[in-house]
Amino acid sequence: MRTLLAALLAHAPDRPAIRRAAVLTSYGSLAQTIALAADHLVTDFAVVSGARVAMLLEPGEDFVAVLFAIWRARAVAVVLSPLYPPRERAQLIADARATVIVASPGLASVARESAGDAISLYIFSPSSGRRTASAIDPLPLPALDDLALQMYTSGTTGRPKGVLLTHRQLDAQLGALAFAWAMSPEDSLLHVLPLHHIHGLSIALLNVVRVGGVVEMLPAFDAPAVLLAFARCSVFMGVPTMYARLLDALDALDDDARTLVTCSISAMRLCTSGSAALPVSLGERWAAYAGAYPLERFGMTEVGVAFSNPLRGKRIPGSVGKALPGVRMRVVSEDGSSAREGELLIAGPTVFEGYFERPVETAEAFQTLIDEGGEGDDGDEGGAHDEVLWFKTGDTVRLDADDRVQILGRTSVDILKSAGYKLSAIEIEEALRRHPRVRDAAVVGLPSETYGQVVAAAVMLKSGAALSVTELMTFMSNELASYKLPRIVRLVDDVPRNVLGKVLKRELAVLLAREPGADDSLA
Ligand code: MCA
Ligand code: AMP
């Protein structure tokens, strides 16, 4: 086992690492920038081991250099997204207790607006720092059990939680993936995922950097540009919504262009889908072009990828496959006994440390059970009476006769998945209630082939208040990231409730899914 930093520094310096537009950066060049930036962080920004350093940079070689420089300084990286409005970004920076924020020149003013004056701003340039590489005393390398990442994920409370991952856990996650997907230095990844979630950051980017492959980073997801880039790459990783967009763009091409793109897609070594259920119809449409069904796998911020269909062998549509090496799983019914259908529990070296400064939520997320001898895992025997600490995923699953996993949905109706993003209905409701003319709000996810779920909100105004949906959405865009915003908004007098006043969300979803009437408003 070794840290990702040790892996990167061991790659041949002249090997290409990151391709962005016409710029090609080698592993050697990255290593030099990492050393300079780490020295700058330690010397000029007083970053100490374990400090939280936030980063806000566009996709590209500078993003990668800053991430590894934070690790070189033995600090913990908190990746921020330009998609957040300042208020939300400021909350994350405060929650993370970040002392420094590293921003690209293009995002420096956005970073300053979110960070306030109490936090130091390091406007990154590859040559920033006072000393030359040769004058820098080598810093001690991070240890495997040092924290590496604090990744924010939405949960069943209003505030996103910081998921703590050590270098050891990251290496266990990526080691299992490298084995299952036969990752190699020959791989050339087409990268279009956002970098503030582990799909884009670790499952895609770091997975390939770890083995010394090359990553082509596009600035954003733009389906026609992505289709052209397939010709230069061998591995693609996406969420189902991206596959839907790519297929629509493929269908829209003229015959000659479609034939060319189809050739490059069918030459890909590996195309994976994850973060949300891949509709079988979408997978089959892709297979018709690519000659292979996308490799669907299941992951979570807290555990990395846990289950995967096989690289070689039959991929089962609608299934996320079997446990990766080292991942232990158990399925339990409501009374805690083992079952073929129920809540999915995961244990093993890939499971995260806990949620940052949330002892109660961390304790609630884990459950100790007497080991039943490694049921459904990769053969790890375990003593008959050993206690095992299991992470409760909150996903309901069914096991088939071969212990392949089928995801049936979330246990909580308040956790939504839209375009691959995990969203908290409660967080969105709280943001709606912050509008001074809103009395109450209820948020649900409505099924969608393209997005998995579309966020829908029923909003109740204060007595006598008037508010248009457009006004409300303008307010909301300053409260929450664009991908968390409701796409369907109805102004209503009340919502279905039980006798205790609790909102009946399943009934509300049925009502909101109906065609809008004359008195409804659509965002
Ligand atoms: C966009 N639109 C939507 C949604 N998003 N409509 C309904 N619901 C949505 N969620 C509509 C807009 O209204 C707009 O419509 C049009 O689509 C384009 O909007 P835009 O904002 O430009 O969308 P985009 O930038 O193209 O975004 C689509 C995307 C993005 C690229 C698929 O959502 C994305 O990057 N998703 C990836 C999320 C992710 O990485 N999750 C991983 C979490 P109009 O044109 O009419 O105005 S980690 C995880 O889950 C675990 C670990 C795992 O297993 O991976
Ligand atoms: P996140 O917290 O953003 O890491 O999202 C993790 C969640 O995404 C899981 O708990 C699942 O609900 C969902 N998920 C990830 N991959 C899949 C998949 N292939 N099929 C269905 N749901 C998935």
XYZ file of C-alpha atoms and ligand atoms in Angstrom:
601
model
C 0.000 0.000 0.000
C 1.171 3.547 -0.638
C -0.283 7.006 -0.778
C -1.436 8.458 -4.090
C 1.315 11.040 -3.715
C 3.981 8.313 -3.492
C 2.428 6.644 -6.547
C 2.486 9.893 -8.558
C 6.092 10.675 -7.615
C 7.149 7.179 -8.731
C 5.872 7.570 -12.305
C 8.471 8.178 -15.016
C 8.893 11.992 -15.180
C 8.525 12.158 -18.952
C 5.206 10.285 -19.053
C 2.212 12.426 -20.028
C -0.220 12.944 -17.142
C -2.817 15.612 -17.963
C -4.062 16.799 -21.335
C -6.097 20.028 -21.411
C -6.843 21.710 -24.734
C -3.422 21.893 -26.421
C -1.486 21.659 -23.124
C 0.174 18.377 -22.176
C 1.679 18.132 -18.678
C 4.051 15.328 -17.690
C 4.281 13.588 -14.316
C 7.722 15.161 -13.848
C 6.379 18.649 -14.404
C 3.484 17.960 -12.016
C 5.960 16.740 -9.363
C 7.949 19.983 -9.603
C 4.865 22.165 -9.302
C 3.642 20.070 -6.369
C 6.944 20.606 -4.506
C 6.894 24.384 -5.067
C 3.247 24.774 -4.115
C 3.599 22.583 -1.015
C 6.565 24.632 0.133
C 4.567 27.828 -0.438
C 1.645 26.435 1.587
C 3.898 25.482 4.506
C 6.255 28.455 4.454
C 3.986 31.337 3.512
C 0.546 30.140 4.557
C 1.565 28.298 7.748
C -0.234 25.136 6.679
C 0.446 22.397 9.221
C -0.159 18.665 9.129
C -3.916 17.961 9.283
C -4.973 21.531 8.397
C -7.932 21.849 6.042
C -7.055 23.555 2.774
C -9.922 24.421 0.440
C -9.364 24.530 -3.320
C -11.308 26.169 -6.119
C -9.821 25.616 -9.570
C -11.026 24.700 -13.025
C -10.367 21.159 -14.323
C -6.782 20.795 -15.560
C -3.157 20.271 -14.549
C -3.225 23.074 -11.950
C -6.138 21.400 -10.160
C -4.150 18.152 -9.953
C -0.965 19.901 -8.819
C -2.772 21.793 -6.046
C -4.535 18.678 -4.763
C -1.247 16.772 -4.484
C 0.547 19.839 -3.067
C -2.001 19.918 -0.244
C -1.161 16.273 0.427
C 2.589 17.015 0.091
C 2.076 19.545 2.912
C 0.324 16.739 4.892
C -2.883 18.754 4.878
C -6.455 17.694 4.081
C -8.039 18.779 0.793
C -11.552 20.249 0.669
C -12.603 20.557 -2.976
C -15.033 23.403 -3.689
C -17.169 23.818 -6.781
C -17.671 26.927 -8.918
C -21.303 25.746 -9.188
C -22.043 26.870 -5.607
C -23.337 30.363 -4.937
C -21.101 32.352 -2.518
C -23.351 31.751 0.488
C -23.236 27.960 0.181
C -19.513 27.952 -0.530
C -18.898 30.141 2.528
C -20.848 27.689 4.681
C -18.723 24.772 3.475
C -15.491 26.676 4.064
C -16.628 27.516 7.590
C -17.850 23.971 8.297
C -14.544 22.557 7.053
C -12.563 24.987 9.260
C -10.367 25.715 6.260
C -7.474 28.063 7.028
C -6.398 28.637 3.439
C -8.191 28.609 0.132
C -6.185 27.965 -3.034
C -7.867 29.408 -6.119
C -6.982 29.771 -9.775
C -6.591 33.383 -10.986
C -9.919 33.023 -12.824
C -11.783 32.031 -9.655
C -9.870 34.216 -7.164
C -12.575 36.876 -6.822
C -15.251 34.195 -6.361
C -13.054 32.571 -3.702
C -12.457 35.876 -1.934
C -16.196 36.601 -1.875
C -16.872 33.236 -0.203
C -13.897 33.133 2.114
C -14.107 36.546 3.776
C -11.025 38.162 5.304
C -10.326 35.594 8.012
C -9.073 32.985 5.551
C -5.872 33.330 3.547
C -6.223 33.278 -0.219
C -3.439 31.708 -2.273
C -3.920 32.629 -5.915
C -2.235 29.738 -7.592
C 0.229 29.928 -10.402
C 2.565 27.007 -11.181
C 5.614 29.101 -10.342
C 4.277 30.875 -7.245
C 6.351 30.677 -4.096
C 9.484 32.378 -2.951
C 11.970 29.570 -3.365
C 13.268 27.551 -6.268
C 12.774 23.795 -6.289
C 16.440 23.171 -5.415
C 16.258 25.415 -2.322
C 13.329 23.545 -0.807
C 13.980 21.191 2.105
C 12.043 18.016 1.448
C 8.920 17.867 3.583
C 8.030 14.627 5.353
C 5.616 12.603 3.221
C 2.065 12.015 4.487
C 1.455 8.751 6.314
C -1.156 6.254 5.128
C -3.350 6.979 8.140
C -3.278 10.758 7.676
C -6.530 12.255 6.468
C -6.485 13.023 2.745
C -9.933 14.302 1.813
C -12.933 15.957 3.415
C -15.652 15.513 0.781
C -19.046 17.106 1.267
C -22.168 15.027 0.691
C -25.826 15.788 1.340
C -27.623 13.731 3.952
C -30.901 13.512 5.797
C -30.226 16.785 7.609
C -30.211 20.299 6.225
C -26.434 20.705 6.158
C -24.030 18.685 3.964
C -21.570 16.542 5.939
C -17.788 16.329 5.507
C -16.841 12.722 4.735
C -13.340 11.999 6.085
C -11.123 9.692 4.031
C -7.532 8.713 4.822
C -4.809 7.978 2.295
C -5.073 4.305 3.284
C -8.817 4.227 2.543
C -8.323 5.961 -0.804
C -5.613 3.492 -1.764
C -7.809 0.550 -0.720
C -10.684 1.947 -2.835
C -8.544 2.575 -5.889
C -6.498 -0.610 -5.517
C -9.691 -2.667 -5.668
C -10.863 -0.725 -8.728
C -7.516 -1.023 -10.504
C -7.689 -4.788 -10.090
C -11.354 -5.122 -11.138
C -11.079 -2.816 -14.145
C -7.466 -3.708 -15.109
C -6.352 -0.069 -14.956
C -2.967 0.461 -16.622
C -0.474 3.172 -17.640
C -1.764 2.719 -21.195
C -5.162 4.113 -20.169
C -6.244 7.469 -21.484
C -9.264 8.784 -19.585
C -11.844 11.151 -21.039
C -12.704 13.253 -17.963
C -15.885 15.348 -17.898
C -17.198 14.841 -14.361
C -17.373 17.559 -11.676
C -14.366 17.386 -9.358
C -16.070 18.109 -6.022
C -17.530 14.594 -5.776
C -15.648 11.332 -5.639
C -16.934 10.041 -8.960
C -15.024 12.758 -10.824
C -12.234 13.212 -8.292
C -11.213 9.772 -7.227
C -13.052 7.037 -9.163
C -12.131 8.726 -12.458
C -9.188 11.165 -12.126
C -7.114 9.683 -9.279
C -7.782 6.125 -10.420
C -5.917 6.830 -13.665
C -3.234 9.088 -12.140
C -2.479 6.318 -9.606
C -1.464 3.906 -12.367
C 0.364 6.507 -14.465
C -2.157 6.865 -17.280
C -3.098 10.098 -19.036
C -6.229 12.113 -18.279
C -7.821 14.412 -20.851
C -9.763 17.010 -18.869
C -12.533 18.921 -20.637
C -13.696 22.187 -19.057
C -17.341 21.048 -18.755
C -19.732 18.477 -20.096
C -20.724 19.443 -23.612
C -22.091 16.409 -25.480
C -20.855 17.209 -29.039
C -17.334 18.036 -27.746
C -17.283 14.862 -25.661
C -18.258 12.743 -28.680
C -15.273 14.096 -30.622
C -12.883 13.478 -27.710
C -13.674 9.739 -27.649
C -11.278 9.365 -30.604
C -8.345 10.397 -28.358
C -9.185 8.252 -25.312
C -9.669 4.651 -24.185
C -11.667 5.007 -20.930
C -14.836 7.000 -20.204
C -16.695 7.332 -16.913
C -20.057 9.048 -16.681
C -23.396 9.315 -14.924
C -26.536 8.041 -16.684
C -27.632 11.597 -17.574
C -24.395 12.000 -19.550
C -25.112 8.809 -21.485
C -28.615 10.154 -22.251
C -27.150 13.443 -23.507
C -24.447 11.669 -25.558
C -27.006 9.372 -27.185
C -29.230 12.313 -28.102
C -26.203 14.091 -29.599
C -25.229 10.934 -31.521
C -28.748 10.579 -32.905
C -28.604 14.198 -34.070
C -25.395 13.721 -36.150
C -25.495 13.176 -39.886
C -24.744 9.619 -41.066
C -21.045 10.150 -41.878
C -20.247 11.913 -38.604
C -22.211 9.298 -36.654
C -20.240 6.480 -38.312
C -16.943 8.126 -37.354
C -17.968 8.725 -33.744
C -19.405 5.218 -33.456
C -16.029 3.804 -34.551
C -14.201 5.673 -31.776
C -16.781 4.751 -29.137
C -16.684 1.073 -30.048
C -12.866 1.136 -29.799
C -13.008 2.245 -26.129
C -11.485 -0.214 -23.661
C -13.921 0.711 -20.898
C -17.045 2.871 -20.472
C -18.500 2.902 -16.962
C -21.746 4.269 -15.544
C -22.450 5.068 -11.922
C -23.743 7.503 -9.272
C -27.337 6.616 -10.172
C -29.252 3.727 -11.712
C -28.635 3.329 -15.439
C -32.017 2.791 -17.119
C -31.801 -0.462 -19.100
C -33.228 1.223 -22.219
C -30.369 3.750 -22.091
C -27.737 1.049 -21.595
C -29.127 -0.862 -24.570
C -29.155 2.226 -26.798
C -25.479 2.751 -25.903
C -24.657 -0.917 -26.545
C -26.213 -0.625 -30.001
C -23.628 2.059 -30.875
C -20.665 0.940 -28.774
C -21.001 -2.824 -29.104
C -20.865 -3.188 -25.301
C -23.263 -2.348 -22.479
C -21.733 0.290 -20.140
C -20.072 -1.290 -17.131
C -22.442 -0.303 -14.317
C -21.063 -0.067 -10.811
C -22.278 1.231 -7.429
C -20.420 3.698 -5.250
C -20.774 6.120 -2.361
C -18.711 9.040 -1.113
C -18.240 7.097 2.125
C -16.872 3.878 0.548
C -15.761 4.533 -3.036
C -16.917 1.896 -5.503
C -18.285 -1.157 -3.706
C -19.908 -3.254 -6.448
C -19.182 -3.630 -10.106
C -20.259 -5.621 -13.103
C -17.330 -7.544 -14.597
C -14.822 -6.008 -16.990
C -14.884 -9.231 -18.960
C -17.877 -11.523 -18.772
C -21.581 -10.836 -18.751
C -22.797 -7.432 -17.571
C -26.317 -7.763 -16.215
C -28.571 -4.808 -17.088
C -30.222 -3.403 -13.964
C -27.610 -4.974 -11.660
C -24.540 -3.311 -10.137
C -22.712 -6.631 -9.961
C -20.668 -8.126 -7.178
C -18.542 -6.834 -4.307
C -15.054 -5.643 -5.243
C -12.091 -7.346 -3.539
C -11.935 -6.379 0.148
C -15.497 -5.038 0.264
C -17.700 -6.889 2.744
C -21.452 -6.588 2.453
C -24.444 -7.637 4.426
C -28.141 -7.123 3.691
C -30.420 -6.768 6.697
C -34.141 -6.571 7.244
C -35.650 -4.002 9.616
C -35.038 -6.232 12.679
C -31.326 -6.495 11.816
C -31.404 -10.117 10.664
C -29.756 -11.117 7.392
C -32.034 -11.081 4.383
C -31.949 -11.258 0.584
C -33.702 -7.890 0.373
C -33.238 -4.984 2.770
C -30.762 -2.305 3.764
C -27.231 -2.645 2.397
C -24.401 -2.578 4.948
C -20.735 -2.336 3.975
C -17.538 -3.005 5.931
C -13.847 -3.307 5.149
C -10.775 -1.181 4.491
C -12.519 1.107 1.982
C -15.009 2.505 4.518
C -14.506 6.135 5.600
C -13.438 7.415 9.060
C -16.598 9.333 9.949
C -18.281 12.698 9.352
C -16.214 15.742 10.344
C -17.323 17.080 13.749
C -20.610 15.128 13.597
C -20.260 12.469 16.306
C -24.003 11.815 16.456
C -24.434 11.356 12.704
C -21.279 9.249 12.571
C -22.559 6.981 15.345
C -25.940 6.677 13.623
C -24.286 5.717 10.338
C -22.604 2.636 11.806
C -23.939 -0.533 13.375
C -22.042 -3.296 15.165
C -23.197 -6.813 14.335
C -21.883 -10.249 15.198
C -20.108 -11.606 12.153
C -21.941 -14.389 10.389
C -18.777 -15.707 8.730
C -18.402 -13.318 5.839
C -21.791 -13.725 4.185
C -21.837 -12.335 0.681
C -18.295 -11.020 0.876
C -15.206 -11.985 -1.004
C -14.526 -15.029 1.107
C -13.056 -13.372 4.202
C -13.789 -15.965 6.857
C -13.975 -13.971 10.099
C -14.451 -15.691 13.462
C -17.980 -16.871 14.255
C -18.349 -14.441 17.167
C -16.370 -11.464 15.908
C -18.048 -8.092 16.056
C -17.954 -6.136 12.810
C -18.625 -2.408 12.438
C -20.907 -1.963 9.425
C -21.630 1.256 7.551
C -25.355 1.646 6.895
C -25.617 2.849 3.309
C -29.291 3.889 3.375
C -29.792 1.986 0.103
C -32.335 -0.800 -0.200
C -31.066 -3.708 -2.287
C -31.965 -7.202 -3.448
C -29.479 -10.052 -3.911
C -29.882 -12.477 -6.780
C -28.992 -16.174 -6.560
C -25.335 -15.372 -7.353
C -25.135 -12.548 -4.768
C -25.211 -9.890 -7.451
C -26.687 -6.650 -6.126
C -29.724 -4.858 -7.501
C -30.339 -1.359 -6.095
C -34.035 -0.852 -5.318
C -33.799 2.747 -4.070
C -33.026 4.867 -1.039
C -34.411 3.925 2.351
C -35.195 7.612 3.026
C -37.617 9.482 0.776
C -35.674 12.658 1.619
C -32.530 11.605 -0.248
C -32.820 12.285 -3.976
C -30.532 11.567 -6.918
C -30.777 13.969 -9.814
C -28.318 13.858 -12.732
C -26.046 11.774 -10.474
C -25.976 14.339 -7.650
C -27.145 13.227 -4.209
C -29.519 15.870 -2.877
C -31.229 16.386 0.454
C -34.921 17.314 0.239
C -34.551 18.853 3.703
C -31.691 21.117 2.628
C -33.741 22.376 -0.352
C -36.852 22.872 1.821
C -34.834 24.893 4.343
C -33.534 27.122 1.555
C -37.096 27.687 0.246
C -38.279 28.556 3.776
C -35.568 31.216 4.051
C -37.554 33.358 1.591
C -39.375 35.914 3.756
C -42.708 35.322 2.001
C -42.601 31.515 2.185
C -44.459 29.814 5.059
C -43.537 26.213 4.313
C -42.217 23.975 1.555
C -42.034 20.262 0.740
C -39.630 18.730 -1.770
C -39.817 15.364 -3.517
C -38.090 13.639 -6.452
C -40.158 12.755 -9.502
C -38.967 9.856 -11.705
C -37.213 10.823 -14.941
C -35.489 8.671 -17.580
C -32.828 11.336 -18.238
C -32.187 12.643 -14.707
C -33.159 9.682 -12.512
C -35.198 12.089 -10.424
C -36.248 15.678 -11.038
C -36.546 17.927 -7.977
C -40.130 19.146 -7.439
C -41.275 21.548 -4.728
C -44.661 22.456 -3.307
C -44.395 25.933 -1.795
C -46.856 27.507 0.630
C -46.830 31.293 0.966
C -47.502 33.327 4.098
C -51.039 34.593 4.481
C -51.720 37.456 2.045
C -48.225 37.217 0.464
C -47.661 37.230 -3.284
C -44.613 35.726 -4.960
C -43.976 34.507 -8.477
C -42.061 31.322 -9.173
C -39.516 33.378 -11.137
C -38.872 35.617 -8.107
C -38.554 32.586 -5.873
C -36.088 30.890 -8.237
C -33.953 34.036 -8.438
C -33.761 33.967 -4.656
C -32.967 30.241 -4.669
C -30.112 30.600 -7.126
C -28.290 32.647 -4.473
C -28.980 29.995 -1.848
C -28.061 26.704 -3.492
C -25.876 25.223 -6.229
C -27.576 25.162 -9.630
C -27.936 21.384 -9.607
C -29.893 21.461 -6.327
C -32.576 23.849 -7.583
C -36.146 22.575 -7.985
C -37.117 22.219 -11.659
C -40.840 21.994 -10.919
C -42.348 24.458 -8.452
C -46.014 24.651 -7.535
C -47.510 27.304 -5.282
C -50.110 25.511 -3.161
C -52.283 26.188 -0.101
C -51.217 23.004 1.674
C -49.775 19.528 1.067
C -51.031 16.069 2.120
C -50.197 15.423 5.800
C -50.857 12.712 8.392
C -52.702 13.420 11.641
C -49.475 14.619 13.253
C -48.952 17.161 10.481
C -46.050 15.238 8.858
C -45.937 15.650 5.087
C -46.944 12.498 3.178
C -44.212 12.693 0.562
C -45.277 9.732 -1.562
C -48.776 11.220 -1.931
C -47.299 14.622 -2.648
C -45.110 13.123 -5.399
C -48.208 11.679 -7.077
C -49.899 15.094 -6.934
C -46.872 16.962 -8.263
C -46.366 14.445 -11.069
C -49.813 15.263 -12.456
C -49.984 17.659 -15.383
C -50.033 21.259 -14.102
C -53.484 22.832 -13.892
C -54.461 26.439 -14.581
C -53.483 27.622 -11.080
C -50.094 25.834 -11.023
C -46.777 27.453 -11.818
C -43.903 25.646 -13.448
C -40.324 26.862 -13.019
C -29.849 20.004 -15.842
N -31.120 20.123 -16.295
C -31.937 19.463 -15.467
C -31.099 18.920 -14.471
N -29.827 19.268 -14.724
N -33.265 19.288 -15.469
C -33.802 18.566 -14.480
N -33.065 18.003 -13.471
C -31.711 18.171 -13.452
N -30.985 17.624 -12.472
C -31.555 20.829 -17.484
C -31.443 22.324 -17.274
O -32.618 22.837 -16.709
C -31.223 22.806 -18.684
O -32.459 22.811 -19.366
C -30.373 21.706 -19.290
O -30.656 20.531 -18.530
C -28.897 22.002 -19.215
O -28.610 22.392 -17.894
P -27.156 22.469 -17.331
O -27.194 23.014 -15.956
O -26.289 23.128 -18.362
O -26.799 20.956 -17.210
P -25.457 20.320 -17.477
O -24.343 21.242 -17.096
O -25.422 19.753 -18.854
O -25.457 19.161 -16.387
C -25.777 17.860 -16.660
C -24.649 16.980 -16.123
C -24.388 17.365 -14.645
C -23.364 17.214 -16.942
C -25.081 15.545 -16.266
O -25.593 17.281 -13.933
C -23.325 16.540 -13.993
O -22.138 16.809 -14.170
N -23.692 15.488 -13.200
C -22.725 14.630 -12.529
C -22.949 14.594 -11.043
C -21.894 13.739 -10.322
O -20.718 13.771 -10.681
N -22.283 12.981 -9.312
C -21.357 12.090 -8.623
C -21.597 12.097 -7.117
P -32.804 23.910 -20.477
O -31.811 23.618 -21.579
O -34.223 23.608 -20.837
O -32.575 25.220 -19.802
S -20.516 10.889 -6.359
C -21.471 9.473 -6.361
O -22.605 9.502 -6.694
C -20.923 8.135 -5.992
C -19.642 8.133 -5.326
C -20.816 7.281 -7.233
O -21.269 6.143 -7.194
O -20.305 7.796 -8.241
P -23.018 10.012 -3.160
O -23.305 10.217 -1.760
O -23.170 11.219 -3.999
O -21.701 9.408 -3.191
O -24.066 9.001 -3.749
C -24.099 7.662 -3.354
C -25.417 7.070 -3.740
O -25.568 7.040 -5.162
C -25.602 5.638 -3.325
O -25.922 5.515 -1.965
C -26.731 5.206 -4.253
O -27.976 5.617 -3.749
C -26.432 5.988 -5.528
N -25.779 5.159 -6.550
C -24.482 5.132 -6.893
N -24.277 4.280 -7.922
C -25.484 3.752 -8.231
C -25.943 2.819 -9.203
N -25.120 2.274 -10.106
N -27.252 2.507 -9.209
C -28.109 3.071 -8.326
N -27.732 3.965 -7.395
C -26.436 4.309 -7.346
